[in-house]
Coordinates of C-alpha atoms in Angstrom, one line a residue:
Chain A
X1 CA 47.1 -5.4 -8.4
X2 CA 46.0 -3.8 -11.6
X3 CA 47.7 -4.2 -15.0
X4 CA 47.0 -2.3 -18.2
X5 CA 47.1 -3.7 -21.6
X6 CA 50.4 -2.7 -23.3
X7 CA 49.2 -3.5 -26.7
X8 CA 46.4 -2.0 -28.7
X9 CA 43.5 -4.2 -27.8
X10 CA 42.5 -6.5 -30.6
X11 CA 39.0 -7.2 -29.7
X12 CA 38.7 -10.8 -30.7
X13 CA 41.9 -11.7 -28.8
X14 CA 40.8 -10.2 -25.6
X15 CA 37.2 -11.1 -25.9
X16 CA 37.8 -14.8 -26.0
X17 CA 39.6 -14.5 -22.7
X18 CA 36.7 -12.7 -21.1
X19 CA 34.3 -15.4 -22.0
X20 CA 33.4 -16.7 -18.5
X21 CA 30.2 -14.6 -18.7
X22 CA 28.8 -17.5 -20.7
X23 CA 29.1 -19.8 -17.7
X24 CA 27.1 -17.5 -15.4
X25 CA 23.7 -18.8 -14.3
X26 CA 21.9 -15.6 -15.1
X27 CA 18.5 -16.6 -13.7
X28 CA 20.0 -17.0 -10.3
X29 CA 22.1 -13.8 -10.2
X30 CA 20.8 -11.5 -7.4
X31 CA 21.9 -8.2 -6.0
X32 CA 21.2 -6.4 -2.8
X33 CA 20.5 -2.7 -2.6
X34 CA 19.9 -2.3 -6.3
X35 CA 17.5 0.5 -7.3
X36 CA 15.8 -1.5 -10.1
X37 CA 15.2 -5.2 -9.2
X38 CA 16.7 -7.4 -11.9
X39 CA 19.0 -4.7 -13.4
X40 CA 22.1 -6.6 -12.1
X41 CA 21.7 -9.1 -15.0
X42 CA 22.6 -6.4 -17.5
X43 CA 26.2 -6.1 -16.4
X44 CA 27.3 -9.5 -17.7
X45 CA 27.9 -9.2 -21.4
X46 CA 30.6 -9.7 -24.0
X47 CA 33.9 -7.9 -23.8
X48 CA 33.0 -5.8 -26.8
X49 CA 30.0 -4.4 -25.2
X50 CA 31.6 -3.4 -21.9
X51 CA 31.5 0.3 -22.8
X52 CA 28.0 0.2 -24.1
X53 CA 26.1 2.2 -21.5
X54 CA 23.0 2.7 -23.5
X55 CA 21.1 -0.2 -21.9
X56 CA 20.4 -0.9 -18.3
X57 CA 23.1 -0.8 -15.7
X58 CA 23.3 -1.7 -12.1
X59 CA 22.7 1.2 -9.7
X60 CA 22.4 1.2 -6.0
X61 CA 19.7 3.0 -4.0
X62 CA 19.8 6.8 -3.5
X63 CA 22.1 7.8 -0.8
X64 CA 23.6 4.4 -0.2
X65 CA 26.5 3.3 -2.4
X66 CA 26.8 -0.2 -1.0
X67 CA 26.2 -3.1 -3.4
X68 CA 26.3 -6.8 -3.0
X69 CA 26.2 -9.0 -6.1
X70 CA 25.8 -12.8 -5.9
X71 CA 26.8 -14.7 -9.1
X72 CA 26.4 -18.5 -9.4
X73 CA 28.1 -20.3 -12.3
X74 CA 26.7 -23.3 -14.2
X75 CA 29.9 -25.3 -13.5
X76 CA 33.0 -24.8 -11.5
X77 CA 35.3 -22.1 -12.9
X78 CA 38.8 -20.9 -12.3
X79 CA 39.0 -17.2 -12.2
X80 CA 42.3 -15.5 -13.2
X81 CA 41.2 -11.8 -13.0
X82 CA 38.2 -9.6 -12.7
X83 CA 37.3 -6.4 -14.5
X84 CA 34.8 -3.8 -13.3
X85 CA 33.5 -0.7 -15.3
X86 CA 31.8 1.8 -13.1
X87 CA 30.0 5.1 -13.7
X88 CA 31.2 8.6 -14.1
X89 CA 31.2 11.5 -11.5
X90 CA 32.4 9.5 -8.5
X91 CA 29.8 6.7 -8.9
X92 CA 32.4 4.1 -9.6
X93 CA 33.0 1.7 -6.7
X94 CA 36.3 2.2 -4.9
X95 CA 36.7 -1.1 -3.1
X96 CA 35.9 -4.7 -3.9
X97 CA 35.7 -7.6 -1.6
X98 CA 34.9 -11.1 -2.8
X99 CA 33.6 -14.2 -1.1
X100 CA 33.6 -17.7 -2.7
X101 CA 31.1 -20.5 -2.6
X102 CA 28.9 -19.0 0.1
X103 CA 25.3 -18.2 -0.6
X104 CA 22.8 -16.1 1.4
X105 CA 25.3 -13.4 2.4
X106 CA 23.7 -10.2 3.3
X107 CA 25.2 -6.8 4.2
X108 CA 25.8 -7.5 7.9
X109 CA 27.6 -10.8 7.0
X110 CA 29.6 -9.1 4.3
X111 CA 30.8 -6.4 6.6
X112 CA 31.9 -8.7 9.4
X113 CA 33.3 -11.6 7.4
X114 CA 36.9 -11.8 6.2
X115 CA 36.8 -11.8 2.3
X116 CA 38.9 -14.2 0.2
X117 CA 40.5 -11.2 -1.4
X118 CA 39.9 -7.5 -1.6
X119 CA 41.1 -4.8 -3.9
X120 CA 41.2 -1.0 -4.0
X121 CA 39.6 -0.1 -7.3
X122 CA 40.4 2.8 -9.6
X123 CA 38.0 4.5 -11.9
X124 CA 38.0 2.4 -14.9
X125 CA 35.7 4.1 -17.4
X126 CA 37.5 2.7 -20.5
X127 CA 37.4 -0.9 -19.2
X128 CA 41.1 -1.5 -19.7
X129 CA 41.9 -2.4 -16.1
X130 CA 41.8 -5.8 -14.7
X131 CA 42.4 -7.0 -11.2
X132 CA 44.3 -10.3 -10.8
X133 CA 43.3 -12.9 -8.3
X134 CA 45.4 -15.2 -6.1
X135 CA 44.8 -18.0 -8.5
X136 CA 45.3 -20.7 -6.0
X137 CA 42.3 -19.6 -4.0
X138 CA 40.1 -19.3 -7.1
X139 CA 40.5 -22.8 -8.4
X140 CA 37.0 -24.2 -8.1
X141 CA 34.5 -21.4 -7.9
X142 CA 30.8 -22.5 -8.0
X143 CA 29.5 -19.0 -7.0
X144 CA 31.1 -15.7 -6.1
X145 CA 29.8 -12.8 -4.1
X146 CA 31.1 -9.3 -4.9
X147 CA 30.8 -6.7 -2.2
X148 CA 31.3 -3.0 -3.2
X149 CA 31.2 -1.1 0.2
X150 CA 31.7 2.4 -1.1
X151 CA 32.0 4.6 -4.1
X152 CA 34.3 7.6 -5.1
X153 CA 32.1 10.1 -3.3
X154 CA 29.0 9.8 -5.4
X155 CA 25.5 9.4 -3.9
X156 CA 25.0 6.1 -5.6
X157 CA 27.2 3.4 -7.1
X158 CA 26.9 2.5 -10.8
X159 CA 28.3 -0.5 -12.4
X160 CA 28.1 -1.0 -16.2
X161 CA 30.2 -4.1 -16.7
X162 CA 31.6 -7.0 -14.6
X163 CA 33.9 -9.4 -16.5
X164 CA 35.7 -12.6 -15.4
X165 CA 38.8 -14.0 -17.1
X166 CA 39.7 -17.6 -16.6
X167 CA 38.6 -21.0 -17.6
X168 CA 35.6 -23.2 -17.0
X169 CA 36.0 -26.8 -15.9
X170 CA 33.3 -29.3 -16.7
X171 CA 32.6 -30.1 -13.1
X172 CA 29.1 -29.4 -11.9
X173 CA 27.9 -29.4 -8.4
X174 CA 24.7 -31.3 -9.0
X175 CA 23.0 -34.1 -7.3
X176 CA 24.6 -37.4 -8.4
X177 CA 22.5 -40.4 -9.2
X178 CA 24.3 -43.6 -8.1
X179 CA 23.0 -47.1 -8.5
X180 CA 24.0 -49.7 -6.0
X181 CA 24.1 -53.4 -6.8
X182 CA 24.4 -56.3 -4.4
X183 CA 25.2 -58.8 -7.1
X184 CA 25.9 -57.6 -10.6
X185 CA 23.9 -59.0 -13.4
X186 CA 25.8 -59.1 -16.6
X187 CA 22.6 -58.7 -18.7
X188 CA 22.2 -55.3 -17.1
X189 CA 25.5 -54.2 -18.4
X190 CA 25.4 -55.0 -22.1
X191 CA 28.1 -53.1 -23.9
X192 CA 29.2 -52.7 -27.5
X193 CA 31.2 -55.9 -27.3
X194 CA 28.2 -58.1 -26.8
X195 CA 28.2 -59.6 -30.2
X196 CA 31.6 -61.3 -29.9
X197 CA 32.3 -64.0 -27.3
X198 CA 34.6 -63.4 -24.5
X199 CA 34.3 -61.2 -21.5
X200 CA 32.2 -58.1 -21.5
X201 CA 33.3 -55.3 -19.2
X202 CA 31.3 -52.8 -17.3
X203 CA 32.0 -49.3 -18.4
Chain B
X1 CA 3.2 -19.1 -6.0
X2 CA 6.1 -17.0 -4.8
X3 CA 8.5 -18.9 -2.6
X4 CA 8.4 -17.0 0.6
X5 CA 9.4 -17.1 4.2
X6 CA 7.1 -15.0 6.4
X7 CA 7.4 -13.7 9.9
X8 CA 4.2 -12.5 11.5
X9 CA 4.6 -10.0 14.4
X10 CA 1.6 -10.2 16.8
X11 CA 0.6 -7.4 19.0
X12 CA -0.3 -8.9 22.4
X13 CA -0.2 -5.7 24.4
X14 CA -2.8 -4.5 26.9
X15 CA -4.6 -2.5 24.2
X16 CA -5.7 -5.8 22.7
X17 CA -8.3 -6.5 25.4
X18 CA -10.6 -3.9 23.8
X19 CA -13.8 -5.3 22.4
X20 CA -14.4 -3.0 19.4
X21 CA -13.6 -5.9 17.1
X22 CA -15.7 -8.9 17.9
X23 CA -15.1 -10.9 20.1
X24 CA -12.0 -9.0 21.2
X25 CA -9.1 -7.3 19.3
X26 CA -6.8 -10.1 20.3
X27 CA -9.2 -12.9 19.2
X28 CA -9.8 -11.2 15.9
X29 CA -6.1 -10.8 15.4
X30 CA -5.5 -14.5 16.2
X31 CA -8.2 -15.5 13.6
X32 CA -6.5 -13.4 11.0
X33 CA -3.1 -14.9 11.8
X34 CA -4.3 -18.4 11.4
X35 CA -6.0 -17.6 8.1
X36 CA -2.8 -16.0 6.8
X37 CA -0.7 -19.0 7.8
X38 CA -3.1 -21.2 5.9
X39 CA -3.1 -19.0 2.9
X40 CA 0.7 -18.8 2.7
X41 CA 1.3 -22.6 3.1
X42 CA -1.4 -23.4 0.6
X43 CA -0.2 -21.1 -2.1
X44 CA 3.2 -22.8 -2.1
X45 CA 3.9 -25.9 -0.1
X46 CA 7.5 -24.8 0.5
X47 CA 6.5 -21.5 2.1
X48 CA 7.4 -21.1 5.7
X49 CA 5.8 -19.0 8.3
X50 CA 7.0 -18.0 11.8
X51 CA 5.4 -16.1 14.6
X52 CA 6.7 -13.7 17.2
X53 CA 5.0 -11.5 19.9
X54 CA 6.0 -7.9 20.3
X55 CA 4.7 -7.1 23.7
X56 CA 4.6 -9.0 27.0
X57 CA 7.9 -9.1 28.8
X58 CA 9.8 -8.5 25.6
X59 CA 9.9 -9.6 22.0
X60 CA 9.6 -13.4 22.0
X61 CA 9.8 -15.7 19.0
X62 CA 7.2 -18.3 19.3
X63 CA 8.0 -20.2 16.1
X64 CA 10.8 -19.9 13.7
X65 CA 9.8 -20.1 10.0
X66 CA 8.4 -23.5 9.4
X67 CA 6.0 -25.1 7.0
X68 CA 4.3 -27.1 9.7
X69 CA 0.9 -25.5 10.1
X70 CA 0.0 -27.4 13.2
X71 CA 3.0 -26.2 15.1
X72 CA 2.2 -22.6 14.2
X73 CA -1.4 -22.8 15.2
X74 CA -0.6 -24.6 18.5
X75 CA 1.9 -21.9 19.5
X76 CA -1.0 -19.4 19.2
X77 CA -2.7 -21.0 22.1
X78 CA -2.3 -19.7 25.6
X79 CA -0.9 -16.4 24.6
X80 CA -1.3 -13.7 27.3
X81 CA -1.8 -10.1 26.8
X82 CA 0.1 -7.5 28.6
X83 CA 2.8 -4.8 28.4
X84 CA 3.6 -2.5 25.6
X85 CA 4.5 -3.2 22.0
X86 CA 8.0 -2.6 20.9
X87 CA 7.5 -2.3 17.2
X88 CA 11.1 -1.5 16.2
X89 CA 12.6 -4.4 18.1
X90 CA 9.9 -6.7 16.8
X91 CA 10.6 -5.9 13.2
X92 CA 14.4 -6.2 13.7
X93 CA 14.1 -9.5 15.4
X94 CA 11.8 -10.7 12.6
X95 CA 14.4 -9.7 10.1
X96 CA 17.0 -11.7 12.0
X97 CA 14.8 -14.7 12.1
X98 CA 14.3 -14.5 8.4
X99 CA 18.0 -14.1 7.8
X100 CA 18.6 -17.5 9.4
X101 CA 16.0 -19.3 7.3
X102 CA 16.9 -22.7 6.0
X103 CA 16.1 -22.2 2.4
X104 CA 18.0 -19.1 1.2
X105 CA 15.9 -19.1 -2.1
X106 CA 12.8 -17.9 -0.3
X107 CA 11.8 -14.2 -0.5
X108 CA 11.6 -12.5 2.9
X109 CA 8.4 -11.0 4.2
X110 CA 7.3 -9.5 7.5
X111 CA 3.6 -9.0 8.4
X112 CA 3.1 -6.6 11.3
X113 CA -0.2 -6.2 13.2
X114 CA 0.0 -2.6 14.5
X115 CA -2.9 -2.4 17.1
X116 CA -1.5 -0.2 19.8
X117 CA 0.0 3.3 19.8
X118 CA 3.5 3.6 18.4
X119 CA 6.0 5.1 20.7
X120 CA 8.9 5.3 18.2
X121 CA 9.7 8.4 16.2
X122 CA 9.1 8.6 12.5
X123 CA 12.8 8.9 11.8
X124 CA 13.6 5.7 13.7
X125 CA 11.0 3.9 11.7
X126 CA 12.3 5.2 8.4
X127 CA 15.8 4.0 9.2
X128 CA 14.4 0.5 10.0
X129 CA 12.5 0.6 6.7
X130 CA 15.6 1.5 4.7
X131 CA 17.5 -1.4 6.3
X132 CA 14.7 -3.8 5.4
X133 CA 14.7 -2.5 1.8
X134 CA 18.4 -2.8 1.5
X135 CA 18.2 -6.5 2.5
X136 CA 15.2 -6.9 0.2
X137 CA 12.7 -7.8 2.9
X138 CA 9.1 -6.9 2.1
X139 CA 6.8 -5.6 4.8
X140 CA 3.0 -5.8 5.2
X141 CA 1.4 -3.6 7.9
X142 CA -2.1 -4.2 9.3
X143 CA -3.2 -1.0 10.9
X144 CA -6.1 -1.7 13.3
X145 CA -7.2 -1.2 16.9
X146 CA -6.0 1.9 18.6
X147 CA -6.3 5.1 16.5
X148 CA -3.8 7.6 17.7
X149 CA -2.9 10.9 16.2
X150 CA 0.4 10.3 14.5
X151 CA 0.0 6.6 13.9
X152 CA -1.1 6.6 10.2
X153 CA 1.6 9.0 9.3
X154 CA 4.3 7.0 11.0
X155 CA 3.1 3.8 9.4
X156 CA 3.0 5.5 6.0
X157 CA 6.6 6.7 6.4
X158 CA 7.7 3.2 7.4
X159 CA 5.9 1.7 4.3
X160 CA 7.3 4.4 2.0
X161 CA 10.9 3.6 3.1
X162 CA 10.5 -0.1 2.8
X163 CA 8.4 -0.3 -0.4
X164 CA 10.3 -1.6 -3.4
X165 CA 8.2 -2.0 -6.5
X166 CA 5.0 -2.4 -4.6
X167 CA 6.0 -5.6 -2.8
X168 CA 5.0 -4.0 0.5
X169 CA 1.4 -3.1 1.5
X170 CA -0.5 -1.4 4.3
X171 CA -4.1 -2.2 5.2
X172 CA -6.2 -0.1 7.5
X173 CA -9.1 -2.0 9.2
X174 CA -11.5 0.2 11.1
X175 CA -13.6 -1.3 13.9
X176 CA -17.0 -2.3 13.0
X177 CA -19.3 -5.0 11.7
X178 CA -16.9 -7.0 9.6
X179 CA -14.3 -9.3 11.2
X180 CA -10.7 -8.4 10.8
X181 CA -10.0 -11.6 8.8
X182 CA -12.9 -10.9 6.4
X183 CA -11.5 -7.5 5.5
X184 CA -8.0 -8.9 5.1
X185 CA -9.0 -11.7 2.7
X186 CA -9.5 -9.3 -0.2
X187 CA -6.3 -7.4 0.4
X188 CA -2.9 -8.1 -1.1
X189 CA -1.8 -9.3 2.4
X190 CA -3.7 -12.5 1.5
X191 CA -3.7 -12.5 -2.3
X192 CA 0.0 -11.9 -2.4
X193 CA 0.5 -9.2 -5.0
X194 CA -2.4 -10.3 -7.1
X195 CA -1.7 -14.0 -7.7
X196 CA -1.3 -17.2 -5.8
X197 CA -3.5 -16.9 -2.8
X198 CA -6.7 -16.3 -4.7
X199 CA -7.9 -19.9 -4.6
X200 CA -7.6 -19.9 -0.8
X201 CA -9.2 -16.5 -0.6
X202 CA -12.2 -17.6 -2.6
X203 CA -12.7 -20.7 -0.4
X204 CA -12.4 -18.6 2.7
X205 CA -14.9 -16.1 1.3
X206 CA -17.3 -18.9 0.7
X207 CA -16.9 -20.1 4.3
X208 CA -17.5 -16.6 5.5
X209 CA -20.6 -16.4 3.3
X210 CA -22.1 -19.5 4.8
X211 CA -21.6 -17.9 8.2
X212 CA -24.2 -15.2 7.5
X213 CA -22.6 -12.2 5.9
X214 CA -23.2 -13.1 2.3
X215 CA -21.5 -11.9 -0.9
X216 CA -23.4 -14.4 -3.0
X217 CA -27.0 -14.2 -4.2
X218 CA -29.5 -15.7 -1.8
X219 CA -26.9 -16.4 0.9
X220 CA -26.1 -19.8 -0.7
X221 CA -22.8 -20.4 -2.5
X222 CA -23.5 -21.9 -5.9
X223 CA -20.3 -23.9 -5.5
X224 CA -21.5 -25.6 -2.4
X225 CA -25.1 -26.3 -3.1
X226 CA -26.0 -25.6 -6.8
X227 CA -29.5 -27.1 -6.7
X228 CA -30.7 -25.1 -3.8
X229 CA -29.2 -21.9 -5.3
X230 CA -30.8 -22.6 -8.6
X231 CA -34.2 -23.3 -7.1
X232 CA -34.1 -20.2 -5.0
X233 CA -33.0 -18.1 -8.0
X234 CA -35.7 -19.4 -10.3
X235 CA -38.5 -19.0 -7.7
X236 CA -37.3 -15.5 -7.1
X237 CA -37.5 -14.6 -10.7
X238 CA -40.9 -16.2 -11.1
X239 CA -42.2 -14.3 -8.1
X240 CA -40.9 -11.1 -9.5
X241 CA -42.4 -11.8 -12.9
X242 CA -45.7 -12.7 -11.3
X243 CA -45.7 -9.5 -9.3
X244 CA -45.0 -7.5 -12.4
X245 CA -47.8 -9.1 -14.3
X246 CA -50.3 -8.5 -11.4
X247 CA -49.1 -4.9 -11.1
X248 CA -49.5 -4.5 -14.8
X249 CA -53.1 -5.7 -14.8
X250 CA -53.9 -3.6 -11.9
X251 CA -52.6 -0.6 -13.7
X252 CA -53.3 0.5 -17.3
X253 CA -53.8 -2.3 -19.8
X254 CA -53.0 0.2 -22.5
X255 CA -49.3 0.1 -21.8
X256 CA -48.3 -3.6 -22.2
X257 CA -45.2 -2.9 -24.1
X258 CA -43.0 -1.0 -21.6
X259 CA -44.1 -3.0 -18.7
X260 CA -43.5 -6.3 -20.4
X261 CA -40.0 -5.1 -21.1
X262 CA -39.8 -4.3 -17.4
X263 CA -41.0 -7.8 -16.5
X264 CA -38.4 -9.5 -18.7
X265 CA -35.6 -7.2 -17.5
X266 CA -36.4 -7.7 -13.8
X267 CA -36.8 -11.5 -14.4
X268 CA -33.3 -11.7 -15.7
X269 CA -31.5 -9.3 -13.4
X270 CA -29.8 -10.8 -10.3
X271 CA -30.5 -9.8 -6.8
X272 CA -27.5 -7.8 -5.6
X273 CA -28.6 -7.1 -2.0
X274 CA -28.0 -9.9 0.5
X275 CA -31.3 -11.5 1.3
X276 CA -32.3 -12.9 4.6
X277 CA -32.8 -16.6 4.4
X278 CA -36.1 -16.5 6.3
X279 CA -37.6 -13.9 3.9
X280 CA -36.5 -16.0 1.0
X281 CA -38.1 -19.1 2.3
X282 CA -41.3 -17.3 2.9
X283 CA -41.3 -15.9 -0.6
X284 CA -40.5 -19.3 -2.0
X285 CA -43.4 -20.9 -0.1
X286 CA -45.7 -18.1 -1.2
X287 CA -44.7 -18.4 -4.8
X288 CA -45.0 -22.2 -4.9
X289 CA -48.5 -21.8 -3.5
X290 CA -49.4 -19.2 -6.1
X291 CA -48.6 -21.3 -9.1
X292 CA -50.2 -24.7 -8.6
X293 CA -48.3 -27.7 -10.1
X294 CA -45.3 -25.7 -11.2
X295 CA -42.2 -27.8 -11.4
X296 CA -39.8 -25.0 -10.8
X297 CA -40.8 -24.0 -7.3
X298 CA -38.6 -24.8 -4.3
X299 CA -39.0 -28.5 -3.9
X300 CA -38.9 -28.6 -0.1
X301 CA -41.9 -26.3 0.5
X302 CA -45.1 -28.1 1.4
X303 CA -48.3 -26.7 -0.1
X304 CA -51.7 -27.0 1.6
X305 CA -54.8 -27.1 -0.6
X306 CA -56.9 -24.8 1.5
X307 CA -54.5 -21.9 1.4
X308 CA -54.0 -22.6 -2.3
X309 CA -57.6 -22.0 -3.0
X310 CA -57.7 -18.9 -0.8
X311 CA -54.9 -17.2 -2.6
X312 CA -56.5 -17.8 -6.0
X313 CA -59.9 -16.6 -4.7
X314 CA -58.4 -13.5 -3.2
X315 CA -56.7 -12.6 -6.5
X316 CA -59.8 -13.5 -8.4
X317 CA -62.0 -11.2 -6.3
X318 CA -59.5 -8.4 -6.7
X319 CA -59.6 -8.8 -10.4
X320 CA -63.4 -8.9 -10.6
X321 CA -63.7 -5.8 -8.5
X322 CA -61.4 -4.0 -11.0
X323 CA -63.1 -5.2 -14.1
X324 CA -66.6 -5.4 -12.8
X325 CA -68.3 -7.4 -15.5
X326 CA -66.0 -10.1 -16.5
X327 CA -66.3 -13.7 -15.4
X328 CA -64.1 -14.1 -12.3
X329 CA -63.7 -17.9 -12.1
X330 CA -60.3 -19.3 -11.6
X331 CA -59.8 -20.9 -15.1
X332 CA -60.2 -17.7 -17.0
X333 CA -57.9 -16.0 -14.6
X334 CA -55.3 -18.5 -15.4
X335 CA -56.1 -18.2 -19.1
X336 CA -55.5 -14.5 -18.9
X337 CA -52.2 -15.1 -17.3
X338 CA -51.4 -17.6 -20.0
X339 CA -52.7 -15.3 -22.6
X340 CA -50.2 -12.6 -21.7
X341 CA -47.5 -13.5 -24.3
X342 CA -44.7 -11.4 -22.7
X343 CA -45.3 -12.8 -19.2
X344 CA -45.3 -16.3 -20.5
X345 CA -42.1 -15.9 -22.4
X346 CA -40.4 -14.4 -19.3
X347 CA -41.6 -17.4 -17.2
X348 CA -40.5 -19.8 -19.8
X349 CA -37.1 -18.2 -20.2
X350 CA -36.5 -18.5 -16.5
X351 CA -37.3 -22.3 -16.6
X352 CA -34.1 -24.3 -17.1
X353 CA -34.0 -26.2 -20.4
X354 CA -36.9 -24.3 -22.1
X355 CA -36.2 -22.0 -25.0
X356 CA -39.1 -19.6 -25.7
X357 CA -38.0 -19.3 -29.3
X358 CA -38.4 -23.1 -29.8
X359 CA -41.1 -23.7 -32.4
X360 CA -42.7 -26.4 -30.2
X361 CA -43.1 -24.0 -27.4
X362 CA -44.5 -21.4 -29.7
X363 CA -47.1 -23.8 -31.0
X364 CA -48.1 -24.7 -27.4
X365 CA -48.5 -21.0 -26.5
X366 CA -50.6 -20.4 -29.6
X367 CA -52.9 -23.2 -28.8
X368 CA -53.3 -22.0 -25.2
X369 CA -54.1 -18.5 -26.6
X370 CA -56.5 -20.1 -29.0
X371 CA -58.4 -21.7 -26.1
X372 CA -58.5 -18.6 -24.0
X373 CA -59.7 -16.4 -26.9
X374 CA -63.0 -18.2 -27.6
X375 CA -63.6 -18.3 -23.9
X376 CA -63.2 -14.5 -23.7
X377 CA -65.4 -14.0 -26.7
X378 CA -68.1 -16.1 -25.1
X379 CA -67.8 -13.9 -21.9
X380 CA -68.2 -10.7 -23.9
X381 CA -71.2 -12.1 -25.8
X382 CA -72.8 -12.9 -22.5
X383 CA -72.2 -9.5 -21.1
X384 CA -74.1 -7.5 -23.6
X385 CA -76.9 -10.1 -23.3
X386 CA -76.9 -9.6 -19.5
X387 CA -76.9 -5.9 -19.8
X388 CA -79.9 -6.0 -21.9

């Protein structure tokens, strides 16, 4: 389901919405079937730069327009909508299928698994289209995998920008350190209230 | 130190019975496989290696990717040869095994030993290569054993379709003197794109050197036995300098300059040809007998007095025959040797801890020269008297 902006886009207003790119763990972003290893990291940028195609962009290998992008976040996020800017001359992706919180997906998995949601994309060279998600399914996303199975007839698929709109929670999926005590020792739990008399409490 | 999961595809077809690699193709391959497993697990402790065989009754996975080196080596025992290799199925099943690796952060790599003729078409191999590249699996091919007409081209096509930024390699090992594993040690198959495995490779090269085929001077690795290596090297240089000095005296005395430069340059250059240990020992013994009381000769050579005198006498006779009239006793011979400034400096420079430019050393040399000169003058005075 695509919607277009019905107001002249004030950059700062929109750009603050599209700020989930700051919560992407860029070092762990990977893509399969990309022509230049590592070029996938260039598609995550600020909203203002979404049309800036002078730098690197993500391109698939010759003759094979399929692309698979794995994006981990630094904390759980809620995604409201996704925006994709493709390339010209039929190199824009025509379909998008996403998978949530699964890592190690490769092409055979992606083709056989049922995606969480899929969209038919339109050529979006101006970057004004966004695709809304079924928000209830995207409430705690630690990582997301985008599968672009085909393009609009071009030999390769080019992607210049991928943006996420939503909000970040503070929840992280990290290892938790927990200390177990058989009998609590109050001296181990000194708090701010230790100068006064009375009971101290464990925070 | 790349984190990697590797699947090794072994060729155990009938073609591996051939003996053109010693002891047999299969045994050479097994040695190479165990070395690769060791190198991979050593370069990064979290690396995993798995093994599968491509021939026999069908493709069979012997070990899924694991970091337990003992398990991998034990499954190499008792392998039987037979049947024909199915290269395509082997590679695809290796890719499947890698897909189900436990640690998804590991890079995927397949190492194929292609020892028998390839019955697949080039097109089919290219399609497989593209599939590997799409799933970012690297491929190393070891081309050895059977040499068939289209084989190198097919393997080149496969490598070309897989290769992404030079992560995949192909090595061609022809049959011959060197073992398969020795040739592989210096290739990117071991060293892993130029970093990581080099420490293991150096240690393995040292082990190979001790076995006879030596890349080090004198067949002894300086890391393993520095004292023996140093003693051999010093005695070699002294022997060379000695021979140069003797040759110089036998030839023209009018050209001391160029030959002394020769002596110093040969004394300092290293032996690049591998030397047989027996020859070296003989030279070391001969040298230690030629220079009596020299501290730098090989310490474990025993000298006998009788042969010592004989060597000196023989040289002295040779010199007296050349010069005719000069006194030919041993002391003046030694003094002539001492008197040759350039020869002395080359000897001294080869001695550890002695600096020929040190003023003390220079004084000592001058005093030795001073002793030999009056002796020579006395000899020359005697000659004219004798002639008269």
